[in-house]
């Protein structure tokens, strides 16, 4: 029996292929644009330690957390590395300013639980950035065709659409402020053919915006503010004005 490969390992290996590199270049550009202007103190990347998707951010502390400890040369690029389950992050509630999840939902059986944990550790106004494969793209369709070799590294059932991710974010009081699709080229195995179809990036973004093979979405954690107002009976009452008294002297009568 063939040894089962962990989803995160399978994903990392797929990123070494020509279509994987094609998708990665697009994703890296999107992450760079989103995280560049996010300020704070603590930033985390969940999974794929080999990819520095926080490189454009200027926070003083940037760390990796995942289920697998990276190789020593990879770990040396991070200020800290933590082995942990994304469903139970070992951080205090409200302690993280920026958290990015490259394809994290596709590497778990309970993506909504991962997102709840993200909501817990993010501080108010903290930001989360998520990437994933679009099941309704040309690449996703190729993955669903019976009898064909799987194209994407995960089964179709593991792919979470952008619309569903947005719904989950809104239920947890996140405000989605950015979202974009990319990689409109057909499913090609070689760089030559991927480059020939590169013109579809601009055409697809204009004419078939939801058909990109990969998406990146960004959202901010909102917390409603409260103002405590005391009951009316606790307000200090004004003392009634004293009644005026008129005095008459006997000599005046």
Short mmCIF file of C-alpha atoms in Angstrom, two decimals:
data_model
loop_
_atom_site.label_atom_id
_atom_site.label_comp_id
_atom_site.label_asym_id
_atom_site.label_seq_id
_atom_site.Cartn_x
_atom_site.Cartn_y
_atom_site.Cartn_z
CA UNK A 1 0.00 0.00 0.00
CA UNK A 2 1.40 3.39 -1.00
CA UNK A 3 2.17 5.74 1.86
CA UNK A 4 -0.35 8.57 2.10
CA UNK A 5 1.17 12.02 1.62
CA UNK A 6 0.08 14.78 3.98
CA UNK A 7 -1.95 17.48 2.16
CA UNK A 8 0.48 20.26 3.10
CA UNK A 9 3.42 18.21 1.78
CA UNK A 10 1.54 17.41 -1.43
CA UNK A 11 0.81 21.11 -1.88
CA UNK A 12 4.45 22.11 -1.36
CA UNK A 13 5.55 19.55 -3.96
CA UNK A 14 2.93 20.78 -6.45
CA UNK A 15 4.27 24.32 -6.14
CA UNK A 16 7.55 23.01 -7.60
CA UNK A 17 5.83 22.09 -10.91
CA UNK A 18 5.45 24.57 -13.83
CA UNK A 19 1.74 25.27 -13.14
CA UNK A 20 2.52 25.49 -9.44
CA UNK A 21 5.23 28.07 -10.06
CA UNK A 22 2.85 29.96 -12.36
CA UNK A 23 0.21 30.12 -9.61
CA UNK A 24 2.78 30.93 -6.94
CA UNK A 25 4.10 33.97 -8.80
CA UNK A 26 0.59 35.39 -8.98
CA UNK A 27 -0.15 34.61 -5.32
CA UNK A 28 3.14 36.12 -4.13
CA UNK A 29 2.33 39.39 -5.91
CA UNK A 30 -1.13 39.51 -4.29
CA UNK A 31 0.20 38.80 -0.79
CA UNK A 32 2.93 41.43 -1.24
CA UNK A 33 0.34 44.05 -2.19
CA UNK A 34 -2.02 43.27 0.69
CA UNK A 35 0.43 42.90 3.61
CA UNK A 36 2.75 45.78 2.70
CA UNK A 37 0.62 48.40 4.47
CA UNK A 38 -0.54 46.30 7.45
CA UNK A 39 1.01 47.64 10.64
CA UNK A 40 1.40 46.18 14.12
CA UNK A 41 3.84 43.96 16.01
CA UNK A 42 3.08 40.26 15.39
CA UNK A 43 2.52 38.52 12.05
CA UNK A 44 2.02 34.79 11.47
CA UNK A 45 2.06 32.54 8.40
CA UNK A 46 0.21 29.24 8.78
CA UNK A 47 1.80 26.49 6.66
CA UNK A 48 4.17 26.41 3.66
CA UNK A 49 7.27 27.64 5.50
CA UNK A 50 9.27 27.48 2.25
CA UNK A 51 7.26 30.45 0.92
CA UNK A 52 7.92 33.79 2.57
CA UNK A 53 4.56 35.40 1.91
CA UNK A 54 5.23 38.02 4.61
CA UNK A 55 8.34 39.39 2.95
CA UNK A 56 6.71 42.73 2.05
CA UNK A 57 5.46 43.35 5.58
CA UNK A 58 7.45 45.47 8.05
CA UNK A 59 6.28 44.16 11.41
CA UNK A 60 9.09 43.51 13.94
CA UNK A 61 8.06 39.89 14.59
CA UNK A 62 7.19 37.46 11.78
CA UNK A 63 6.83 33.76 12.52
CA UNK A 64 5.75 30.47 10.98
CA UNK A 65 3.30 27.99 12.50
CA UNK A 66 2.38 24.62 11.04
CA UNK A 67 2.00 20.92 11.66
CA UNK A 68 5.49 20.15 10.31
CA UNK A 69 8.75 21.69 11.47
CA UNK A 70 10.63 23.04 8.41
CA UNK A 71 14.16 22.03 7.53
CA UNK A 72 16.89 23.94 9.45
CA UNK A 73 17.84 26.13 6.47
CA UNK A 74 14.19 27.09 5.99
CA UNK A 75 13.54 27.63 9.70
CA UNK A 76 16.51 30.01 9.84
CA UNK A 77 14.61 32.47 7.61
CA UNK A 78 11.91 32.94 10.27
CA UNK A 79 12.21 34.69 13.62
CA UNK A 80 10.37 31.76 15.20
CA UNK A 81 8.83 28.44 14.14
CA UNK A 82 6.06 26.67 16.04
CA UNK A 83 4.66 23.20 15.46
CA UNK A 84 0.93 23.33 16.17
CA UNK A 85 -2.45 22.29 14.86
CA UNK A 86 -4.13 25.18 13.00
CA UNK A 87 -7.36 24.21 14.81
CA UNK A 88 -5.71 25.04 18.17
CA UNK A 89 -3.14 27.81 17.82
CA UNK A 90 -0.92 28.21 20.93
CA UNK A 91 -1.37 31.97 21.18
CA UNK A 92 -3.31 34.23 23.50
CA UNK A 93 -6.65 35.57 22.34
CA UNK A 94 -6.36 38.95 20.64
CA UNK A 95 -2.56 38.83 20.36
CA UNK A 96 -1.88 38.71 16.59
CA UNK A 97 -2.03 41.68 14.20
CA UNK A 98 -1.71 39.83 10.87
CA UNK A 99 -2.32 36.19 10.01
CA UNK A 100 -2.05 34.67 6.53
CA UNK A 101 -3.32 31.26 5.46
CA UNK A 102 -2.00 30.09 2.07
CA UNK A 103 -4.31 27.21 1.06
CA UNK A 104 -4.82 26.29 4.70
CA UNK A 105 -8.51 25.46 4.27
CA UNK A 106 -7.65 22.86 1.64
CA UNK A 107 -5.30 21.05 4.02
CA UNK A 108 -7.89 20.37 6.71
CA UNK A 109 -11.19 18.52 7.13
CA UNK A 110 -12.67 21.36 9.21
CA UNK A 111 -11.85 24.72 7.60
CA UNK A 112 -14.57 26.54 9.55
CA UNK A 113 -12.87 25.50 12.81
CA UNK A 114 -9.57 26.92 11.57
CA UNK A 115 -11.30 30.20 10.80
CA UNK A 116 -12.85 30.35 14.28
CA UNK A 117 -9.38 29.93 15.74
CA UNK A 118 -8.12 32.72 13.50
CA UNK A 119 -10.88 34.98 14.82
CA UNK A 120 -9.87 34.15 18.40
CA UNK A 121 -6.15 34.98 18.13
CA UNK A 122 -6.53 38.10 15.98
CA UNK A 123 -6.74 41.38 17.85
CA UNK A 124 -9.56 43.82 17.03
CA UNK A 125 -8.87 45.42 13.63
CA UNK A 126 -6.39 42.62 12.90
CA UNK A 127 -6.20 41.29 9.35
CA UNK A 128 -6.39 37.80 7.85
CA UNK A 129 -5.34 37.00 4.25
CA UNK A 130 -6.43 33.70 2.69
CA UNK A 131 -5.61 32.02 -0.62
CA UNK A 132 -7.19 28.97 -2.22
CA UNK A 133 -8.04 27.12 -5.43
CA UNK A 134 -11.24 28.07 -7.21
CA UNK A 135 -13.31 24.91 -7.88
CA UNK A 136 -15.27 26.73 -10.64
CA UNK A 137 -12.25 27.51 -12.83
CA UNK A 138 -10.70 25.73 -15.83
CA UNK A 139 -8.17 24.14 -13.48
CA UNK A 140 -10.91 23.08 -11.07
CA UNK A 141 -12.96 21.61 -13.93
CA UNK A 142 -9.94 19.61 -15.11
CA UNK A 143 -9.62 18.19 -11.60
CA UNK A 144 -13.23 16.97 -11.72
CA UNK A 145 -13.07 15.19 -15.07
CA UNK A 146 -13.39 11.41 -14.59
CA UNK A 147 -10.59 9.27 -15.94
CA UNK A 148 -8.07 12.16 -16.06
CA UNK A 149 -5.00 12.53 -13.91
CA UNK A 150 -5.65 14.93 -10.99
CA UNK A 151 -4.52 18.44 -11.88
CA UNK A 152 -4.58 20.25 -8.56
CA UNK A 153 -2.93 18.78 -5.46
CA UNK A 154 -6.21 18.36 -3.56
CA UNK A 155 -9.42 16.49 -4.24
CA UNK A 156 -12.35 18.60 -5.49
CA UNK A 157 -14.16 18.08 -2.17
CA UNK A 158 -11.29 19.81 -0.36
CA UNK A 159 -11.56 23.01 -2.41
CA UNK A 160 -13.47 25.87 -0.78
CA UNK A 161 -14.98 28.50 -3.05
CA UNK A 162 -14.40 32.20 -2.48
CA UNK A 163 -18.13 32.78 -1.99
CA UNK A 164 -18.19 30.28 0.88
CA UNK A 165 -15.09 31.79 2.49
CA UNK A 166 -16.72 35.24 2.37
CA UNK A 167 -19.86 33.85 4.02
CA UNK A 168 -17.82 32.30 6.83
CA UNK A 169 -15.92 35.55 7.36
CA UNK A 170 -19.10 37.61 7.60
CA UNK A 171 -20.62 35.20 10.13
CA UNK A 172 -17.57 35.78 12.35
CA UNK A 173 -17.88 39.59 12.07
CA UNK A 174 -15.02 40.03 9.61
CA UNK A 175 -15.26 42.79 7.02
CA UNK A 176 -14.02 41.62 3.62
CA UNK A 177 -12.21 44.51 1.95
CA UNK A 178 -10.22 42.83 -0.83
CA UNK A 179 -10.69 39.78 -3.01
CA UNK A 180 -9.30 38.83 -6.39
CA UNK A 181 -9.05 35.90 -8.81
CA UNK A 182 -6.02 35.08 -10.96
CA UNK A 183 -4.44 32.41 -13.22
CA UNK A 184 -6.93 32.24 -16.10
CA UNK A 185 -4.69 30.23 -18.41
CA UNK A 186 -5.91 26.71 -19.33
CA UNK A 187 -4.47 23.72 -17.50
CA UNK A 188 -1.05 23.29 -19.15
CA UNK A 189 1.86 21.22 -17.93
CA UNK A 190 4.74 23.20 -19.45
CA UNK A 191 6.03 26.76 -19.12
CA UNK A 192 5.95 27.19 -22.90
CA UNK A 193 2.19 26.73 -23.10
CA UNK A 194 1.52 28.65 -19.91
CA UNK A 195 3.42 31.61 -21.37
CA UNK A 196 1.48 31.35 -24.64
CA UNK A 197 -1.80 31.64 -22.74
CA UNK A 198 -0.58 34.49 -20.55
CA UNK A 199 -2.69 37.00 -22.48
CA UNK A 200 -5.74 35.46 -20.80
CA UNK A 201 -4.79 37.04 -17.48
CA UNK A 202 -5.97 40.48 -18.56
CA UNK A 203 -8.80 39.15 -20.71
CA UNK A 204 -10.08 36.80 -18.02
CA UNK A 205 -9.95 39.46 -15.32
CA UNK A 206 -12.14 41.65 -17.52
CA UNK A 207 -14.57 39.20 -19.10
CA UNK A 208 -14.64 36.23 -16.70
CA UNK A 209 -13.70 37.64 -13.33
CA UNK A 210 -14.80 34.62 -11.28
CA UNK A 211 -13.03 32.07 -13.49
CA UNK A 212 -9.48 32.39 -12.17
CA UNK A 213 -7.85 29.22 -10.86
CA UNK A 214 -6.63 30.86 -7.64
CA UNK A 215 -8.07 33.51 -5.33
CA UNK A 216 -6.76 35.71 -2.53
CA UNK A 217 -9.11 37.40 -0.07
CA UNK A 218 -8.38 39.82 2.77
CA UNK A 219 -10.60 40.70 5.73
CA UNK A 220 -10.45 42.78 8.92
CA UNK A 221 -11.78 41.66 12.31
CA UNK A 222 -14.41 44.12 13.50
CA UNK A 223 -15.55 44.39 17.12
CA UNK A 224 -18.62 46.47 17.89
CA UNK A 225 -17.94 49.14 20.50
CA UNK A 226 -20.26 49.69 23.48
CA UNK A 227 -21.14 52.74 25.55
CA UNK A 228 -22.47 52.11 29.03
CA UNK A 229 -25.29 54.45 30.09
CA UNK A 230 -26.44 54.43 33.70
CA UNK A 231 -30.16 54.18 34.57
CA UNK A 232 -32.10 57.40 34.93
CA UNK A 233 -32.87 56.79 38.62
CA UNK A 234 -29.17 57.05 39.48
CA UNK A 235 -28.96 60.61 38.23
CA UNK A 236 -28.64 63.15 41.02
CA UNK A 237 -31.82 65.10 41.51
CA UNK A 238 -31.73 68.85 41.91
CA UNK A 239 -32.83 70.16 45.31
CA UNK A 240 -36.13 72.09 45.15
CA UNK A 241 -35.85 75.84 45.40
CA UNK A 242 -36.60 77.23 48.88
CA UNK A 243 -39.91 79.10 49.22
CA UNK A 244 -39.60 82.88 49.65
CA UNK A 245 -40.86 84.36 52.97
CA UNK A 246 -42.11 87.97 53.31
CA UNK A 247 -41.60 89.50 56.79
CA UNK A 248 -43.65 92.53 58.01
CA UNK A 249 -42.56 94.81 60.79
CA UNK A 250 -45.19 95.96 63.34
CA UNK A 251 -44.37 99.62 62.86
CA UNK A 252 -45.26 99.42 59.20
CA UNK A 253 -48.90 98.39 59.82
#
